[in-house]
Every structure is written in structure tokens, then in C-alpha cells.
XYZ file of C-alpha atoms in Angstrom:
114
model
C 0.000 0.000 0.000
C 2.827 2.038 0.732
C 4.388 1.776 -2.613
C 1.023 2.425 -4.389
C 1.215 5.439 -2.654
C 4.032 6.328 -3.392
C 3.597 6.017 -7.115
C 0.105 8.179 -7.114
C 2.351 11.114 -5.058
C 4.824 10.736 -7.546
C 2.738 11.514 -9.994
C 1.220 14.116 -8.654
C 4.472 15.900 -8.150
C 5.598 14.933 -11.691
C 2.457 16.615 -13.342
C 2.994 19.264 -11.169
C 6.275 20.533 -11.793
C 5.915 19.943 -15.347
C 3.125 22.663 -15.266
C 5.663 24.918 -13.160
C 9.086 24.206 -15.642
C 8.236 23.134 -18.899
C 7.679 26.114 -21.055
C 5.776 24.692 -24.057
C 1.896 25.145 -23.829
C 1.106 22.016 -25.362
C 3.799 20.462 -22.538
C 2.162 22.313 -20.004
C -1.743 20.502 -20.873
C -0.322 17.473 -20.423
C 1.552 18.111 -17.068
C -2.049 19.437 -15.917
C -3.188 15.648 -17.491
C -0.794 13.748 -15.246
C -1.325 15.725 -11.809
C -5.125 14.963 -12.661
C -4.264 11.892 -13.443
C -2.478 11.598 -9.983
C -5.051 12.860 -7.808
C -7.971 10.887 -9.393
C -5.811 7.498 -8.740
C -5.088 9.136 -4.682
C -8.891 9.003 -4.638
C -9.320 5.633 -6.033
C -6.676 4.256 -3.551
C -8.119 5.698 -0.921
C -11.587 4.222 -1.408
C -10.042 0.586 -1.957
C -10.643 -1.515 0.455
C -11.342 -5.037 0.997
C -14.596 -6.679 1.666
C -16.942 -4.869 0.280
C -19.042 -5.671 -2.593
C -20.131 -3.755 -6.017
C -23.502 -2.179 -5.119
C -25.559 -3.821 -7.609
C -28.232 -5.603 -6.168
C -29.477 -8.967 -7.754
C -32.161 -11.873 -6.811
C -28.568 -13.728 -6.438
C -26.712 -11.261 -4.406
C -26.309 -11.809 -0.760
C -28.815 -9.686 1.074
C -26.022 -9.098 4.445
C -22.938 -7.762 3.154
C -21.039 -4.470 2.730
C -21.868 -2.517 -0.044
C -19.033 -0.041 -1.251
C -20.722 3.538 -1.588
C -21.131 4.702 -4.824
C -20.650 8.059 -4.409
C -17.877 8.221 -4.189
C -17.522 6.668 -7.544
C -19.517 8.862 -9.178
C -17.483 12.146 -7.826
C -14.687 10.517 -9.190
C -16.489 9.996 -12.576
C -17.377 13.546 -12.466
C -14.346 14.367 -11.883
C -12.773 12.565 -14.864
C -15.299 14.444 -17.594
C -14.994 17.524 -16.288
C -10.842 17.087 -16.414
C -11.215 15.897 -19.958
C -13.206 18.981 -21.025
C -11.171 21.502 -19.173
C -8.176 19.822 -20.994
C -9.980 19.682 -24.310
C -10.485 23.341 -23.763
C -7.169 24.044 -22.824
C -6.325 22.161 -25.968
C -8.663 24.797 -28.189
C -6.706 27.864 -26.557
C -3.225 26.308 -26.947
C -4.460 26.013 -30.787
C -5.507 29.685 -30.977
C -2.399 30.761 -29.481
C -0.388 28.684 -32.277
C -2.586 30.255 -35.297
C -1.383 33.988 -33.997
C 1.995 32.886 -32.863
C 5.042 30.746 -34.106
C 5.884 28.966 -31.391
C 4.022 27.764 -28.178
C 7.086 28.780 -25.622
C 5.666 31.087 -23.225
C 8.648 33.444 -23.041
C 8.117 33.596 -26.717
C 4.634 34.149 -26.987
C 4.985 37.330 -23.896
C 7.643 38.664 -25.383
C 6.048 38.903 -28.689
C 2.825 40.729 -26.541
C 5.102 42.793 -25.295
């Protein structure tokens, strides 16, 4: 558990200092992806745990057991579409920017601003 851990903080702080020291835009989106990426799988670790079943009830399904709560779940699914639309949005801009720029380096692009 420890070492899953690990791995999820990892990336986490991988996504995250992409988005503070890479300087392409397009680099930058996908940083953003990873940290997401990171925090969605903290989540997921989190809320594993042994014992308890799916909560889909059945005529077959045993009627005194643990049920896992799904709401979690669904946050978490929420959470995933809403990070794929922010970055398919992010995506759009980082397009825009390349149409009135030639390159997507940020010092480029503000020193080109002015």
C-alpha cells in the first residue's frame, strides 16, 4: 500500500512541476493531465478496500454484506469528464495561441505581446 502510494504522489508531483518548468503550452496541458491523473488514482486508492461488494443488487446477491458507496464513484467519474473537457479546452486555446503565434514557448509568446 505504501508503494502504491508512493507512485500516485509521484505523480502528482511529476504533473505538477511539469506545469511549473516546462515552457511549451502544449507540454504544459499534459503536465495538468498527469497531476489529474495523480489525484484521481489518490482518490481511487483511498476508497479501496477489501470486503466490500459492487452495489448492484441482484435476486442472487447476498442480502447481508457491505456494499461499497457509490458516491464516491460517481465524484470521481465527475471528476474525470470535467478534467477531460477543461483539458480539451485548454487544448482549443493552446491552438488559438499557435494560429497567432510561431511557437508555443511562453517566453516567446509574452515577449512577442510585449
Amino acid at each position: 500500500m505504501i508503494f502504491l502510494e508512493a507512485c500516485v504522489f509521484t505523480t502528482v508531483l511529476f504533473g505538477f512541476f511539469g506545469i511549473l518548468l516546462k515552457k511549451n503550452l502544449l507540454m504544459k496541458v499534459l503536465s495538468m493531465d498527469v497531476m489529474s491523473t495523480g489525484v484521481i488514482s489518490f482518490y481511487v486508492l483511498v476508497a479501496a478496500r477489501t470486503g466490500v461488494f459492487t452495489p448492484i443488487l441482484s435476486d442472487e446477491s447476498p442480502q447481508a454484506v457491505a456494499y461499497a458507496d457509490p458516491v464516491p464513484q460517481a465524484v470521481i467519474l465527475t471528476a474525470i469528464v470535467i478534467g477531460l473537457s477543461i483539458q480539451a479546452l485548454m487544448l482549443v486555446g493552446v491552438m488559438k495561441l499557435s494560429n497567432h503565434y510561431p511557437s508555443l514557448n511562453c517566453d516567446e509568446i509574452e515577449e512577442s505581446v510585449g
